[in-house]
């Protein structure tokens, strides 16, 4: 039987029909269909071709897609999209640059292009490309000694700065490390120019341009997401002015994307409530929660572990937040009805975060809070079942497992025994957790936030950049293609309380869809990387097409 929404039972015709397709609806009541009908911005039917044909009228736009696969629009549950748009337009990129001379060339070009900038900014460098050695301020000083320079690494947990920046920050041999941060020093105790976590927190933010300019940048970048089949994202560390800007763009019909913003979890909730009220009632720009950090990352040994790192005796990493202060903020936000998401990568950080959420339930009373843990890369086996038991959502990024050098620093840092508990997607799903996926764009070693690369990594645990290799770690944790798609669609919608309105091809839900060139459900996983998005439908409109 065809699933049909009530409004069309009285004989009105659809605006758009996709027929002769393979539809995987991600709806357990009817997972497969041959055609989809859309009226306005909602799906009104999904079923057999002959059944949906009755909804085609003279004004219906019909696409015969010759058996191609139709899925719900991809929902990237963890991005830094709005910030990355600013960074890409103003800072210089060191993505995959492994030459210090090229670093200097790009810094010099940026300095010439921004003669009036107080600070110079760069991004997306990777330490493993410099033979695993942390670079120093002298490399930057040779090009720019007058103005402060700050270059953030690919995940923004480490900053590489010049001497002028250290002086501006007040860092010298006598400066103590800030709480939750590290000033890397040479043998004489002098800062080398590498700053971990909170040690670079006082670097000024990249200046934001006028709304008109920023809006043009955002609109252009949204087009690139639509080409990848992405119709929804969650945007981390959102500022109020950016929330308001995206809301205005959406209201003017200039933003073909749904954005779930996540402002930082503050000590007080006044600004959070103000930001939330600015987009209340919208299905396109929303705020349901707030974000905080528990620890750092494994690559620079700031992820917080239960036991010391294998290659750094006595070092377990550390929390980047005062845990008790964070607990009070979580309790306050939970009591006010906010969802909370906390970055936690090490097994100690994951456990402490689960403990915080459990405490919130005891103190404030249990509710459908859907608090989240972002990344959860290393989970002690005793804590896997706690996710489902507490209703906590693991929000993970498959390609984080497959990024260059991850295998090396995992094995070196946590050893093979603890490494068996890294990126445990299958264990979490089997335990009943609602696992959602995102790219962490652009804090990841990817050229673009392609969901198909993430799905390939989730299904194979093989780096998309090296598809002919073998699984990097724990192949028993691979997911089926169906589950990986579900985590990128319906589970991502669930993770933002929007599963009644999106995430599956179900009549009555928002018409956000994508069409793939190949049926990745019925082919060898290697074909996933050969597959492209050939059409994206957002809010009932075709916003990208390449048939």
XYZ file of C-alpha atoms in Angstrom, residues 75-80 82 233-240 243 259-265 272 275 286-293 338-342 357 369-372 374 393 395 436 492 494-497:
52
model
C 21.853 15.681 7.810
C 25.397 16.444 8.998
C 25.034 16.349 12.774
C 28.325 18.075 13.627
C 29.931 20.882 11.640
C 31.684 24.200 12.129
C 29.528 29.053 9.668
C 23.453 20.541 9.392
C 24.204 21.183 13.026
C 26.523 24.164 13.442
C 28.696 24.260 16.553
C 29.714 27.295 18.652
C 27.177 29.587 17.007
C 27.263 33.310 17.789
C 24.005 35.210 18.197
C 22.112 32.869 14.169
C 20.693 24.764 10.366
C 20.473 23.589 13.945
C 22.716 26.040 15.817
C 24.609 25.109 18.980
C 25.791 28.182 20.934
C 28.367 27.643 23.645
C 27.079 26.528 27.043
C 21.153 31.449 25.075
C 19.397 33.331 20.638
C 16.692 26.356 15.174
C 18.397 26.239 18.566
C 17.569 23.399 20.916
C 20.817 23.024 22.800
C 24.171 24.295 23.988
C 27.717 22.989 23.583
C 30.669 22.566 25.954
C 34.034 20.786 26.054
C 18.011 22.811 26.866
C 19.692 19.875 25.202
C 23.404 19.735 26.029
C 26.203 18.451 23.803
C 29.683 17.942 25.218
C 24.101 13.642 32.444
C 16.622 15.352 27.132
C 18.617 13.637 24.366
C 21.894 15.041 25.658
C 24.794 14.181 23.383
C 30.405 14.523 20.534
C 23.252 10.182 21.924
C 27.512 11.815 17.787
C 24.194 9.936 14.612
C 20.657 12.925 12.979
C 16.350 12.473 16.189
C 19.476 14.041 17.675
C 17.885 17.477 17.217
C 14.258 16.536 18.072
